[in-house]
């Protein structure tokens, strides 16, 4: 843990120094400042996401602050987003989520550019979002995560060919609820080559190596090495239509021989289409290995599909429909399979240029071959998004 704290402090210091530098930089450059806050009051029929339901009213406050600046050909971005939850009856569950990110995109020449990112998160783990059994707790599980990444680009999206290399160092720590067996440091190295086969179409070849080292291994060690190899195609017609699809092979090899290795098909899809000026359709899919939140069990494969429709009913009125479907395939002695389904409908009205009010209905449901893992939650909320110029 001492080494993890050391790296966490180093990353925090790095964020502070970069923020000071960024503040001095933007003071003399044209700055885009985009603050907003989302306020909502919701009723959640199952706050713990358990078989037996406990309901409560929750006040959610979500501020978002972003600075955008350019210095010559270089672009800089600093952002803070928060999510504060205040419960009416179960106030011991109150939480504050914080997310800070700093990004620099540097153009060194016509063909060579680089990107550097620092992110820090202090947040809760949403109940029911992992493969673990949801239980009633006195406080939600708190996570602290830091990421440092560096990317090098040779060529641009307009070039016939483009090489991209990215390195990411991640540190994840769990603060409570005896979850520190999930603490790890992770190093990822990704290489990709894009080749243009048509004016708006590129094919790609991508390889990703991920090394995860778990810190608290007294009971079990889930350290692993993951390899992902993919072929793909990227299609960008205009701002009204774009798509990227990747398909390939993945495998996860655990250092602990008692954990079952994972291997098989991997794919991802991200498609956006505007059939007209007032409708946006988004499709997504992903099949990938995930970390297990249950001790003594290795990872698992999740297969996810998503659909989102945003449609302007009138000049000021908009409706959003979204659906996400996730299948969990557990390759362990539990002989268990789960399905997550998230459905939401949101109706919003732009009453002022700076004020958007909305009504939102959600349903979160998990079905499982093991009944204790099942839950069903209905959420209804009213809110307002306030933007400041």
Short mmCIF file of C-alpha atoms in Angstrom, two decimals:
data_model
loop_
_atom_site.label_atom_id
_atom_site.label_comp_id
_atom_site.label_asym_id
_atom_site.label_seq_id
_atom_site.Cartn_x
_atom_site.Cartn_y
_atom_site.Cartn_z
CA UNK A 1 0.00 0.00 0.00
CA UNK A 2 2.90 2.36 0.75
CA UNK A 3 4.02 2.20 -2.88
CA UNK A 4 0.47 2.89 -4.05
CA UNK A 5 0.20 5.94 -1.77
CA UNK A 6 3.56 7.16 -3.07
CA UNK A 7 2.37 7.03 -6.69
CA UNK A 8 -1.00 8.55 -5.81
CA UNK A 9 0.74 11.51 -4.16
CA UNK A 10 3.10 11.91 -7.12
CA UNK A 11 0.16 12.07 -9.51
CA UNK A 12 -1.66 14.59 -7.32
CA UNK A 13 1.47 16.78 -7.26
CA UNK A 14 1.68 16.46 -11.05
CA UNK A 15 -1.93 17.55 -11.40
CA UNK A 16 -1.30 20.56 -9.16
CA UNK A 17 1.83 21.66 -11.06
CA UNK A 18 0.11 21.24 -14.43
CA UNK A 19 -2.89 23.19 -13.19
CA UNK A 20 -0.62 26.07 -12.08
CA UNK A 21 1.10 26.02 -15.48
CA UNK A 22 -2.24 25.89 -17.25
CA UNK A 23 -3.54 28.83 -15.23
CA UNK A 24 -0.53 30.97 -16.20
CA UNK A 25 -0.89 29.90 -19.83
CA UNK A 26 -4.56 30.71 -20.25
CA UNK A 27 -4.18 34.07 -18.53
CA UNK A 28 -2.55 35.43 -21.68
CA UNK A 29 -4.45 33.39 -24.28
CA UNK A 30 -8.01 33.33 -25.54
CA UNK A 31 -9.96 31.14 -23.13
CA UNK A 32 -13.18 29.20 -23.50
CA UNK A 33 -14.90 28.79 -20.12
CA UNK A 34 -17.91 26.47 -20.05
CA UNK A 35 -19.47 26.04 -16.57
CA UNK A 36 -22.79 24.31 -15.93
CA UNK A 37 -24.60 22.52 -13.12
CA UNK A 38 -27.25 19.77 -13.24
CA UNK A 39 -29.70 19.74 -10.30
CA UNK A 40 -32.22 16.92 -9.92
CA UNK A 41 -34.48 15.29 -7.35
CA UNK A 42 -35.06 11.58 -7.86
CA UNK A 43 -36.96 8.76 -6.22
CA UNK A 44 -35.06 5.43 -6.34
CA UNK A 45 -37.10 2.32 -5.54
CA UNK A 46 -34.02 0.16 -4.78
CA UNK A 47 -31.00 2.20 -3.64
CA UNK A 48 -28.85 -0.86 -2.79
CA UNK A 49 -29.72 -2.86 -5.93
CA UNK A 50 -30.66 -5.91 -3.85
CA UNK A 51 -33.36 -8.56 -4.07
CA UNK A 52 -35.28 -6.89 -1.22
CA UNK A 53 -35.81 -3.21 -2.01
CA UNK A 54 -35.12 -0.11 0.07
CA UNK A 55 -36.35 3.15 -1.47
CA UNK A 56 -35.33 6.76 -0.89
CA UNK A 57 -35.40 10.27 -2.34
CA UNK A 58 -32.05 11.58 -3.57
CA UNK A 59 -30.93 15.11 -4.39
CA UNK A 60 -28.21 15.08 -7.07
CA UNK A 61 -25.92 18.03 -7.77
CA UNK A 62 -23.58 17.69 -10.77
CA UNK A 63 -21.30 20.67 -11.47
CA UNK A 64 -19.10 20.75 -14.54
CA UNK A 65 -16.31 23.26 -15.17
CA UNK A 66 -14.15 23.25 -18.29
CA UNK A 67 -11.39 25.51 -19.60
CA UNK A 68 -10.32 25.31 -23.23
CA UNK A 69 -7.40 27.25 -24.67
CA UNK A 70 -5.05 27.34 -27.66
CA UNK A 71 -1.43 28.39 -27.67
CA UNK A 72 -0.30 28.57 -31.27
CA UNK A 73 -1.06 25.16 -32.77
CA UNK A 74 -1.30 23.52 -29.34
CA UNK A 75 -4.60 22.84 -27.55
CA UNK A 76 -5.09 22.64 -23.79
CA UNK A 77 -8.06 21.49 -21.74
CA UNK A 78 -8.76 21.35 -18.00
CA UNK A 79 -11.99 19.94 -16.61
CA UNK A 80 -13.67 19.25 -13.29
CA UNK A 81 -16.90 17.30 -12.97
CA UNK A 82 -18.66 16.36 -9.77
CA UNK A 83 -21.59 14.27 -8.64
CA UNK A 84 -22.91 14.88 -5.14
CA UNK A 85 -25.68 12.64 -3.76
CA UNK A 86 -27.78 13.62 -0.74
CA UNK A 87 -30.25 11.02 0.61
CA UNK A 88 -33.42 11.94 2.47
CA UNK A 89 -33.76 8.96 4.86
CA UNK A 90 -30.43 7.14 4.50
CA UNK A 91 -28.16 10.17 4.85
CA UNK A 92 -25.21 7.98 5.90
CA UNK A 93 -25.01 7.05 2.19
CA UNK A 94 -24.35 10.65 1.09
CA UNK A 95 -21.41 10.87 -1.30
CA UNK A 96 -19.30 13.32 -3.31
CA UNK A 97 -17.70 12.21 -6.57
CA UNK A 98 -14.84 14.23 -8.06
CA UNK A 99 -13.21 13.91 -11.46
CA UNK A 100 -10.31 16.13 -12.57
CA UNK A 101 -8.63 15.88 -15.96
CA UNK A 102 -5.91 17.84 -17.76
CA UNK A 103 -5.12 17.37 -21.42
CA UNK A 104 -2.51 18.80 -23.79
CA UNK A 105 -2.48 18.18 -27.54
CA UNK A 106 0.79 19.36 -29.06
CA UNK A 107 1.45 19.73 -32.78
CA UNK A 108 5.21 19.45 -33.34
CA UNK A 109 5.14 19.43 -37.15
CA UNK A 110 2.77 18.69 -40.00
CA UNK A 111 3.14 14.91 -39.43
CA UNK A 112 4.14 14.59 -35.78
CA UNK A 113 1.96 15.39 -32.77
CA UNK A 114 1.58 14.17 -29.19
CA UNK A 115 -1.05 14.11 -26.48
CA UNK A 116 -0.65 13.99 -22.69
CA UNK A 117 -3.40 13.35 -20.16
CA UNK A 118 -3.65 13.37 -16.38
CA UNK A 119 -6.85 12.25 -14.65
CA UNK A 120 -7.82 11.79 -11.02
CA UNK A 121 -11.09 10.31 -9.75
CA UNK A 122 -12.49 10.04 -6.24
CA UNK A 123 -15.86 8.38 -6.57
CA UNK A 124 -18.20 5.68 -5.32
CA UNK A 125 -18.83 2.37 -7.03
CA UNK A 126 -22.45 2.31 -8.12
CA UNK A 127 -24.36 -0.57 -6.46
CA UNK A 128 -25.11 -3.42 -8.84
CA UNK A 129 -22.54 -2.32 -11.43
CA UNK A 130 -20.13 -5.23 -10.84
CA UNK A 131 -20.42 -9.01 -10.69
CA UNK A 132 -20.45 -8.96 -6.87
CA UNK A 133 -23.53 -9.66 -4.78
CA UNK A 134 -25.20 -6.37 -3.80
CA UNK A 135 -25.79 -5.99 -0.06
CA UNK A 136 -27.04 -3.28 2.28
CA UNK A 137 -24.04 -1.30 3.52
CA UNK A 138 -23.43 1.71 5.77
CA UNK A 139 -21.50 3.50 3.02
CA UNK A 140 -20.91 2.93 -0.65
CA UNK A 141 -17.54 1.61 -1.76
CA UNK A 142 -15.15 4.49 -2.45
CA UNK A 143 -12.61 4.34 -5.28
CA UNK A 144 -9.59 6.51 -5.97
CA UNK A 145 -8.06 6.23 -9.41
CA UNK A 146 -5.25 8.06 -11.18
CA UNK A 147 -4.21 7.74 -14.82
CA UNK A 148 -1.26 9.17 -16.73
CA UNK A 149 -1.11 8.68 -20.50
CA UNK A 150 1.11 9.77 -23.35
CA UNK A 151 0.42 9.31 -27.07
CA UNK A 152 2.58 9.89 -30.12
CA UNK A 153 1.04 10.36 -33.58
CA UNK A 154 2.89 10.11 -36.88
CA UNK A 155 0.56 11.27 -39.63
CA UNK A 156 -2.92 12.75 -39.36
CA UNK A 157 -6.45 11.57 -40.10
CA UNK A 158 -6.04 13.09 -43.55
CA UNK A 159 -2.80 11.15 -44.25
CA UNK A 160 -2.73 7.94 -46.28
CA UNK A 161 -1.20 6.19 -43.29
CA UNK A 162 -1.05 7.04 -39.59
CA UNK A 163 0.84 5.42 -36.68
CA UNK A 164 -0.34 5.85 -33.07
CA UNK A 165 1.45 4.66 -29.92
CA UNK A 166 -0.08 5.16 -26.46
CA UNK A 167 1.23 4.33 -22.99
CA UNK A 168 -1.05 4.46 -19.92
CA UNK A 169 -0.12 4.03 -16.26
CA UNK A 170 -3.08 3.53 -13.89
CA UNK A 171 -3.39 3.25 -10.13
CA UNK A 172 -6.60 2.05 -8.49
CA UNK A 173 -7.28 1.95 -4.75
CA UNK A 174 -10.40 0.97 -2.77
CA UNK A 175 -10.88 2.86 0.48
CA UNK A 176 -13.48 0.86 2.43
CA UNK A 177 -15.83 -2.15 2.66
CA UNK A 178 -12.85 -4.56 2.67
CA UNK A 179 -12.32 -4.14 -1.07
CA UNK A 180 -8.57 -3.48 -1.00
CA UNK A 181 -7.92 -6.94 -2.51
CA UNK A 182 -8.87 -5.19 -5.79
CA UNK A 183 -6.12 -2.53 -5.56
CA UNK A 184 -3.76 -2.62 -8.52
CA UNK A 185 -1.31 -0.76 -10.71
CA UNK A 186 -1.73 -1.26 -14.44
CA UNK A 187 0.48 -0.50 -17.42
CA UNK A 188 -0.96 -0.51 -20.94
CA UNK A 189 0.82 -0.17 -24.27
CA UNK A 190 -1.25 0.28 -27.42
CA UNK A 191 -0.04 0.49 -31.00
CA UNK A 192 -2.24 1.15 -34.03
CA UNK A 193 -1.78 1.69 -37.76
CA UNK A 194 -4.48 3.37 -39.87
CA UNK A 195 -4.53 3.18 -43.67
CA UNK A 196 -6.88 5.21 -45.88
CA UNK A 197 -8.63 3.12 -48.53
CA UNK A 198 -11.15 5.80 -49.58
CA UNK A 199 -11.52 9.55 -48.97
CA UNK A 200 -13.66 8.99 -45.84
CA UNK A 201 -12.68 5.42 -44.90
CA UNK A 202 -9.69 3.97 -43.04
CA UNK A 203 -8.82 0.41 -42.04
CA UNK A 204 -6.79 -0.20 -38.91
CA UNK A 205 -4.56 -2.80 -37.26
CA UNK A 206 -4.28 -2.55 -33.48
CA UNK A 207 -2.45 -4.34 -30.68
CA UNK A 208 -2.83 -3.77 -26.94
CA UNK A 209 -0.79 -5.24 -24.07
CA UNK A 210 -2.03 -4.73 -20.50
CA UNK A 211 -0.11 -5.76 -17.36
CA UNK A 212 -2.04 -5.65 -14.07
CA UNK A 213 -0.25 -6.04 -10.72
CA UNK A 214 -2.48 -6.52 -7.67
CA UNK A 215 -1.14 -5.25 -4.35
CA UNK A 216 -2.93 -7.07 -1.54
CA UNK A 217 -2.49 -10.73 -2.39
CA UNK A 218 -2.73 -12.43 1.02
CA UNK A 219 -5.77 -14.48 -0.03
CA UNK A 220 -5.56 -14.46 -3.81
CA UNK A 221 -3.48 -12.80 -6.52
CA UNK A 222 -5.42 -11.69 -9.60
CA UNK A 223 -2.36 -10.19 -11.36
CA UNK A 224 -2.50 -10.86 -15.08
CA UNK A 225 -1.27 -10.07 -18.57
CA UNK A 226 -3.82 -9.30 -21.28
CA UNK A 227 -3.28 -9.18 -25.04
CA UNK A 228 -5.80 -7.83 -27.55
CA UNK A 229 -5.28 -7.91 -31.33
CA UNK A 230 -7.83 -6.27 -33.60
CA UNK A 231 -8.64 -5.37 -37.18
CA UNK A 232 -11.09 -2.59 -37.85
CA UNK A 233 -12.61 -0.02 -40.14
CA UNK A 234 -13.30 3.65 -39.51
CA UNK A 235 -15.88 5.52 -41.58
CA UNK A 236 -16.50 9.26 -41.42
CA UNK A 237 -18.85 10.72 -44.01
CA UNK A 238 -19.44 14.06 -42.33
CA UNK A 239 -20.65 15.45 -39.01
CA UNK A 240 -23.91 13.60 -39.70
CA UNK A 241 -22.52 10.05 -39.88
CA UNK A 242 -19.51 8.24 -38.45
CA UNK A 243 -18.65 4.71 -37.37
CA UNK A 244 -15.71 2.67 -36.09
CA UNK A 245 -15.79 -1.11 -35.77
CA UNK A 246 -13.04 -3.38 -34.39
CA UNK A 247 -12.94 -7.16 -34.17
CA UNK A 248 -10.20 -9.47 -33.02
CA UNK A 249 -8.87 -11.84 -30.38
CA UNK A 250 -8.21 -11.34 -26.66
CA UNK A 251 -6.64 -13.44 -23.95
CA UNK A 252 -5.99 -12.94 -20.23
CA UNK A 253 -3.34 -15.04 -18.48
CA UNK A 254 -3.32 -14.97 -14.66
CA UNK A 255 -0.18 -15.31 -12.60
CA UNK A 256 -2.21 -17.47 -10.20
CA UNK A 257 -2.71 -20.91 -11.75
CA UNK A 258 -5.86 -21.41 -9.64
CA UNK A 259 -7.68 -18.73 -11.66
CA UNK A 260 -9.06 -19.65 -15.06
CA UNK A 261 -7.51 -17.82 -18.01
CA UNK A 262 -9.81 -16.06 -20.46
CA UNK A 263 -9.66 -15.99 -24.25
CA UNK A 264 -11.87 -15.54 -27.28
CA UNK A 265 -13.54 -13.02 -29.51
CA UNK A 266 -13.22 -9.28 -28.85
CA UNK A 267 -15.04 -6.49 -30.66
CA UNK A 268 -16.29 -2.92 -30.31
CA UNK A 269 -18.65 -0.69 -32.28
CA UNK A 270 -19.43 3.02 -32.09
CA UNK A 271 -21.84 4.38 -34.71
CA UNK A 272 -23.47 7.82 -34.90
CA UNK A 273 -25.99 8.86 -37.54
CA UNK A 274 -28.07 11.98 -38.09
CA UNK A 275 -30.79 11.11 -40.62
CA UNK A 276 -31.96 14.73 -40.36
CA UNK A 277 -31.12 17.90 -38.46
CA UNK A 278 -33.33 17.04 -35.46
CA UNK A 279 -32.57 13.32 -34.91
CA UNK A 280 -29.43 11.55 -33.66
CA UNK A 281 -29.11 7.76 -33.50
CA UNK A 282 -26.23 6.04 -31.71
CA UNK A 283 -25.36 2.33 -31.65
CA UNK A 284 -22.62 0.74 -29.55
CA UNK A 285 -21.31 -2.75 -28.83
CA UNK A 286 -18.42 -4.16 -26.84
CA UNK A 287 -17.10 -7.60 -25.90
CA UNK A 288 -14.22 -7.55 -23.44
CA UNK A 289 -12.70 -9.10 -20.32
CA UNK A 290 -13.62 -7.49 -16.98
CA UNK A 291 -12.17 -7.49 -13.48
CA UNK A 292 -13.97 -9.61 -10.87
CA UNK A 293 -15.27 -7.83 -7.78
CA UNK A 294 -15.56 -11.16 -5.93
CA UNK A 295 -12.49 -12.49 -4.18
CA UNK A 296 -11.22 -15.97 -5.17
CA UNK A 297 -12.76 -15.64 -8.63
CA UNK A 298 -10.98 -14.51 -11.78
CA UNK A 299 -12.32 -12.17 -14.42
CA UNK A 300 -15.18 -12.70 -16.81
CA UNK A 301 -16.35 -11.74 -20.29
CA UNK A 302 -19.04 -9.10 -20.76
CA UNK A 303 -20.95 -8.53 -23.98
CA UNK A 304 -22.64 -5.13 -24.22
CA UNK A 305 -25.05 -3.56 -26.70
CA UNK A 306 -26.41 -0.03 -26.56
CA UNK A 307 -28.94 2.13 -28.41
CA UNK A 308 -29.67 5.84 -28.01
CA UNK A 309 -32.16 8.03 -29.83
CA UNK A 310 -32.26 11.81 -29.41
CA UNK A 311 -35.11 13.56 -31.23
CA UNK A 312 -36.28 17.18 -31.21
CA UNK A 313 -40.08 17.14 -30.97
CA UNK A 314 -40.20 20.92 -31.29
CA UNK A 315 -37.67 23.74 -31.36
CA UNK A 316 -37.48 23.66 -27.55
CA UNK A 317 -38.62 20.12 -26.67
CA UNK A 318 -36.43 17.02 -26.95
CA UNK A 319 -36.81 13.35 -26.09
CA UNK A 320 -34.03 10.85 -25.39
CA UNK A 321 -34.51 7.09 -25.41
CA UNK A 322 -31.65 4.78 -24.41
CA UNK A 323 -31.28 1.06 -23.82
CA UNK A 324 -28.25 -0.95 -22.70
CA UNK A 325 -28.06 -4.73 -22.56
CA UNK A 326 -25.11 -6.55 -20.96
CA UNK A 327 -24.50 -10.29 -20.68
CA UNK A 328 -21.97 -11.53 -18.12
CA UNK A 329 -20.35 -14.89 -18.89
CA UNK A 330 -18.62 -16.23 -15.76
CA UNK A 331 -16.10 -18.96 -16.39
CA UNK A 332 -15.87 -20.24 -12.82
CA UNK A 333 -17.35 -22.73 -10.37
CA UNK A 334 -20.44 -20.58 -9.75
CA UNK A 335 -22.04 -21.86 -12.97
CA UNK A 336 -23.68 -18.46 -13.24
CA UNK A 337 -24.79 -16.12 -16.01
CA UNK A 338 -26.19 -12.61 -15.53
CA UNK A 339 -27.98 -10.10 -17.72
CA UNK A 340 -28.13 -6.37 -17.03
CA UNK A 341 -30.74 -4.16 -18.69
CA UNK A 342 -30.85 -0.36 -18.36
CA UNK A 343 -33.71 1.57 -19.95
CA UNK A 344 -34.26 5.33 -19.73
CA UNK A 345 -36.63 7.92 -21.19
CA UNK A 346 -35.90 11.63 -20.81
CA UNK A 347 -38.12 14.53 -21.88
CA UNK A 348 -36.48 17.96 -21.75
CA UNK A 349 -37.62 21.53 -22.42
CA UNK A 350 -35.29 24.45 -23.18
CA UNK A 351 -37.23 27.18 -21.39
CA UNK A 352 -34.35 29.67 -21.57
CA UNK A 353 -31.05 29.74 -23.41
CA UNK A 354 -29.35 28.98 -20.08
CA UNK A 355 -32.02 26.71 -18.55
CA UNK A 356 -33.08 23.20 -19.58
CA UNK A 357 -35.67 21.41 -17.42
CA UNK A 358 -36.38 17.69 -17.72
CA UNK A 359 -38.29 14.65 -16.53
CA UNK A 360 -36.49 11.28 -16.58
CA UNK A 361 -37.65 7.69 -16.03
CA UNK A 362 -35.20 4.80 -15.61
CA UNK A 363 -35.31 1.07 -15.01
CA UNK A 364 -32.24 -0.93 -13.94
CA UNK A 365 -32.65 -4.69 -13.82
CA UNK A 366 -30.34 -7.66 -13.32
CA UNK A 367 -31.49 -11.22 -13.92
CA UNK A 368 -29.29 -14.16 -12.95
CA UNK A 369 -29.21 -17.93 -12.84
CA UNK A 370 -28.49 -17.38 -9.11
CA UNK A 371 -31.51 -15.63 -7.60
CA UNK A 372 -29.70 -13.65 -4.80
CA UNK A 373 -27.90 -11.62 -7.50
CA UNK A 374 -31.13 -10.37 -9.07
CA UNK A 375 -32.57 -6.90 -8.54
CA UNK A 376 -35.00 -4.43 -10.10
CA UNK A 377 -34.94 -0.66 -9.61
CA UNK A 378 -37.20 2.10 -10.92
CA UNK A 379 -36.01 5.70 -10.79
CA UNK A 380 -38.02 8.83 -11.55
CA UNK A 381 -36.45 12.26 -11.48
CA UNK A 382 -37.08 15.91 -12.30
CA UNK A 383 -34.22 18.30 -12.83
CA UNK A 384 -32.73 21.36 -14.42
CA UNK A 385 -29.49 21.94 -16.31
CA UNK A 386 -28.20 25.48 -15.81
CA UNK A 387 -25.48 26.82 -18.12
CA UNK A 388 -23.39 29.94 -17.52
CA UNK A 389 -21.80 32.00 -20.28
#
